[in-house]
PDB file of C-alpha atoms in Angstrom:
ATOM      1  CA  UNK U   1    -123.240-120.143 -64.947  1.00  0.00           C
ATOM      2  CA  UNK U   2    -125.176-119.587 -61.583  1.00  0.00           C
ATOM      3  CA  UNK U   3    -123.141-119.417 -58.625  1.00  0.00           C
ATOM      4  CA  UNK U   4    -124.645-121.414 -55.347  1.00  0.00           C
ATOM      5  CA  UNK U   5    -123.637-118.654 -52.369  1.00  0.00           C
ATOM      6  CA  UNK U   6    -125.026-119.680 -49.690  1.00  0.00           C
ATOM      7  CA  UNK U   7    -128.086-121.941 -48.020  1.00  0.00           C
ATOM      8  CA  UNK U   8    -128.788-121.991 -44.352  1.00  0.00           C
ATOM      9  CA  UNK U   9    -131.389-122.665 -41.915  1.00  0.00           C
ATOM     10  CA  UNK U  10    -132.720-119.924 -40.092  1.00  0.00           C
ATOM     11  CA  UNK U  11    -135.082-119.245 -36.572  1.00  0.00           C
ATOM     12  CA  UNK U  12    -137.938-117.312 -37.216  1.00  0.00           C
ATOM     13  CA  UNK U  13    -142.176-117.576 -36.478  1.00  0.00           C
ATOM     14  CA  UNK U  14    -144.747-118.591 -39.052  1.00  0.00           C
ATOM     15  CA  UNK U  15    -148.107-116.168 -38.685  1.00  0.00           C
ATOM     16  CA  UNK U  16    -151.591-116.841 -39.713  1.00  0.00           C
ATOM     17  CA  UNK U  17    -154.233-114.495 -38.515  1.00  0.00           C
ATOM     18  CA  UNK U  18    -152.504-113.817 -35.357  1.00  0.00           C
ATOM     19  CA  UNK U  19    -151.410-116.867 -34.643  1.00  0.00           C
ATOM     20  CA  UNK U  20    -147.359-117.662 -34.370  1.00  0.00           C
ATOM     21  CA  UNK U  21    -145.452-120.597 -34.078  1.00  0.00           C
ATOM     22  CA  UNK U  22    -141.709-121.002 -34.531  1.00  0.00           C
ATOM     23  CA  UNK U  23    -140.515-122.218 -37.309  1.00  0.00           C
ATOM     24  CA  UNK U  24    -136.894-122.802 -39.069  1.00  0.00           C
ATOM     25  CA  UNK U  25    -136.602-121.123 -42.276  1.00  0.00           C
ATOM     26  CA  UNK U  26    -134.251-121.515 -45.533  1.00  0.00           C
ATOM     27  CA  UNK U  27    -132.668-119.018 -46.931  1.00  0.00           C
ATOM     28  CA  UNK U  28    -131.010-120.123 -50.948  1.00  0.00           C
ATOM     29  CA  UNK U  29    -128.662-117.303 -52.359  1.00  0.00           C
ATOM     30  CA  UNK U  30    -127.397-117.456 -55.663  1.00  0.00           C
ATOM     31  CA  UNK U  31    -125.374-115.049 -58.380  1.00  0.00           C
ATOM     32  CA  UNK U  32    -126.894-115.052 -61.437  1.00  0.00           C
ATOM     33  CA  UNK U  33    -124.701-114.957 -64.984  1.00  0.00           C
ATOM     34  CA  UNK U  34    -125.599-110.716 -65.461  1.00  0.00           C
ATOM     35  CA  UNK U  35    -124.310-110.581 -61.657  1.00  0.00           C
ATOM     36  CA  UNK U  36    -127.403-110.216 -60.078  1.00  0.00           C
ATOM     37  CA  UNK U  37    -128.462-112.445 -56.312  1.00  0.00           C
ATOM     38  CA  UNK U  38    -131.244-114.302 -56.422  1.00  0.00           C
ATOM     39  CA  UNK U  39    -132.568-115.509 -52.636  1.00  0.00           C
ATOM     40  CA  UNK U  40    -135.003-118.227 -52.436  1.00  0.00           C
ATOM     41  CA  UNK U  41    -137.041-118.014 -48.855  1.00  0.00           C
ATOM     42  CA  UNK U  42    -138.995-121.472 -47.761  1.00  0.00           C
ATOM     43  CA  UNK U  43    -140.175-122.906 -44.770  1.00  0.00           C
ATOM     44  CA  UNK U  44    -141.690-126.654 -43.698  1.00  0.00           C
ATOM     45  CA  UNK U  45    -144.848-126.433 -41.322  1.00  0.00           C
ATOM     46  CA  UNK U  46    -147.025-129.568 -39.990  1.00  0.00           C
ATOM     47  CA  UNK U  47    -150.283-129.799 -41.972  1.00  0.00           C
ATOM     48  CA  UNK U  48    -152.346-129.940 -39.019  1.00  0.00           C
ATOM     49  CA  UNK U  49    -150.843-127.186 -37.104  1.00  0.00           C
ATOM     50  CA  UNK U  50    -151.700-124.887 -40.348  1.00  0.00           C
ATOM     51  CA  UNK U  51    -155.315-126.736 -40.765  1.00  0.00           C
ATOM     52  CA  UNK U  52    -156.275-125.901 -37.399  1.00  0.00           C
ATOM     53  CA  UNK U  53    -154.957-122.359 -37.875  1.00  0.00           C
ATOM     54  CA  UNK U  54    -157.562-121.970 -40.785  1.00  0.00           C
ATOM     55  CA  UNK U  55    -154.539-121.997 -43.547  1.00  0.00           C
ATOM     56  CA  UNK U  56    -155.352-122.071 -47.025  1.00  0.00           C
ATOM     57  CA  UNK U  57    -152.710-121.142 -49.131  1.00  0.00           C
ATOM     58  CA  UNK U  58    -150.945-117.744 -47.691  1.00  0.00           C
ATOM     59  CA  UNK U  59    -149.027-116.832 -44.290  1.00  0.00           C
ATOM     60  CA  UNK U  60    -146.439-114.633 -42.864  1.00  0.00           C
ATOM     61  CA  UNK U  61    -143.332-115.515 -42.436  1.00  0.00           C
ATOM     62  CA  UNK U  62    -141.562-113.135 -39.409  1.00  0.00           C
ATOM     63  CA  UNK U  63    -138.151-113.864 -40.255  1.00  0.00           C
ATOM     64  CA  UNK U  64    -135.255-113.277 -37.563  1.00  0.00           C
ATOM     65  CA  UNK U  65    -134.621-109.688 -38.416  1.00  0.00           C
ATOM     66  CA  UNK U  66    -138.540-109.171 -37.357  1.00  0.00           C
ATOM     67  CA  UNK U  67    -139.259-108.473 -41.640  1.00  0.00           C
ATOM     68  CA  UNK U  68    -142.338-109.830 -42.562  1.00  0.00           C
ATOM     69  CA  UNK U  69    -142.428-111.690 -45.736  1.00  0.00           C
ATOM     70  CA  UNK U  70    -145.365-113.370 -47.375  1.00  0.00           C
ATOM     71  CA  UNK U  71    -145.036-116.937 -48.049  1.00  0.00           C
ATOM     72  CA  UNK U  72    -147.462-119.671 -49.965  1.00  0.00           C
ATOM     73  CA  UNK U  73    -148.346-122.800 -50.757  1.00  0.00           C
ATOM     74  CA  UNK U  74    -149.402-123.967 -54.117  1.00  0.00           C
ATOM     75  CA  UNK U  75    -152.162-125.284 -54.089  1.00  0.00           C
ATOM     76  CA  UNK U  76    -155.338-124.988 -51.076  1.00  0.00           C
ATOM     77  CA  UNK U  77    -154.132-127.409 -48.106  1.00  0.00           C
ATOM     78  CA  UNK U  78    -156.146-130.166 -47.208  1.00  0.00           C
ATOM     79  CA  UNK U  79    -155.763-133.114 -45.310  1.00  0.00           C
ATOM     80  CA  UNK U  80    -154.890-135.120 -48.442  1.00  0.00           C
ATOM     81  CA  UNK U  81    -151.476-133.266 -48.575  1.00  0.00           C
ATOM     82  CA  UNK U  82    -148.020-134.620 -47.125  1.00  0.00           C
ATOM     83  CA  UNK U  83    -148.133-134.024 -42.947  1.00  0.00           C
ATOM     84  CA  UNK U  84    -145.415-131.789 -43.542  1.00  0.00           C
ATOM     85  CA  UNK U  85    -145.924-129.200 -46.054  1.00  0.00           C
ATOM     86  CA  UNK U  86    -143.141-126.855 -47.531  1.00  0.00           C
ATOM     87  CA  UNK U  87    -144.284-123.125 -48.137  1.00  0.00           C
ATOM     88  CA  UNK U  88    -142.463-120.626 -50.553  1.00  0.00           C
ATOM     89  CA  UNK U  89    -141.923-116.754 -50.717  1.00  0.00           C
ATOM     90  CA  UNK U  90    -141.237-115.575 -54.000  1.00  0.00           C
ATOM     91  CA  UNK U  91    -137.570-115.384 -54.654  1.00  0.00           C
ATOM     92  CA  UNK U  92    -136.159-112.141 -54.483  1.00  0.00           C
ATOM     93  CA  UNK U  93    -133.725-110.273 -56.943  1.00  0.00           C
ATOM     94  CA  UNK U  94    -131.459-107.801 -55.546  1.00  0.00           C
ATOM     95  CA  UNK U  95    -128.478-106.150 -57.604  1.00  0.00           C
ATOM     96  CA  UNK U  96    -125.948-105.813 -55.340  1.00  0.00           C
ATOM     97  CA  UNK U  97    -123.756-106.951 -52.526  1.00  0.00           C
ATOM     98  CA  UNK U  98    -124.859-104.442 -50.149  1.00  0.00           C
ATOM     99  CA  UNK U  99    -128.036-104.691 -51.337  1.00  0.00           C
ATOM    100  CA  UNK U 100    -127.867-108.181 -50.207  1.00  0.00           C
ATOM    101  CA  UNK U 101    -126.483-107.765 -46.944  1.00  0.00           C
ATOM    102  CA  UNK U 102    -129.016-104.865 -45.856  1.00  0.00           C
ATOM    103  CA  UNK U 103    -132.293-107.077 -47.334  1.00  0.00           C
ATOM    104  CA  UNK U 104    -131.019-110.782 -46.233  1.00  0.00           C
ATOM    105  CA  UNK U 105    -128.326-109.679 -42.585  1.00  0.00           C
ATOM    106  CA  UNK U 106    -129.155-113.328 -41.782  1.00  0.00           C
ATOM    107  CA  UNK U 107    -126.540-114.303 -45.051  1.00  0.00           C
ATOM    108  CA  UNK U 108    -123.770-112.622 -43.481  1.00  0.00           C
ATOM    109  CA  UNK U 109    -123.409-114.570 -40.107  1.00  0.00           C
ATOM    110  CA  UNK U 110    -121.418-117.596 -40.149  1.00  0.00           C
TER     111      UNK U 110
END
């Protein structure tokens, strides 16, 4: 059974092309059944902030640590889409604890 460890919001800047913005990320930690984490990273950005930026589909998120991380949405924006779109980083898999800690600091606080 999957074991829910943590999910918090975070401060941290959205980057396309140069431009930044702040934005509040979510950080999703959870032990898998062989023991391993598994940390989902997404964000929610205004449509029309990321149109005007020339946003497609891919940006940077500059997370509170100052790591980069790429992040995406699933399809090509467009001004059909909700005015508040979520965008994903693929989740990542680390095998340990300290592992954990050193890759994702922001889990330890609080």
């Amino acid at each position: 059974m999957t074991e829910h460890l943590k999910e918090a919001g975070y401060p941290g800047q959205i980057d396309i092309a140069g431009s930044r913005s702040p934005v509040t990320y979510k950080l999703k930690a959870r032990r898998e059944d062989d023991g391993a984490f598994r940390v989902a990273v997404s964000l929610t950005a205004p449509r029309d902030w990321l149109l005007k930026q020339g946003f497609r589909n891919e940006a940077t998120l500059v997370r509170q640590s100052g790591e980069k991380m790429p992040v995406h949405f699933e399809e090509t924006l467009n001004v059909a889409d909700n005015i508040s779109v979520t965008l994903r980083a693929e989740d990542t898999v680390i095998a340990s604890a300290g592992e954990l800690n050193r890759k994702f600091p922001e889990l330890r606080a609080g």
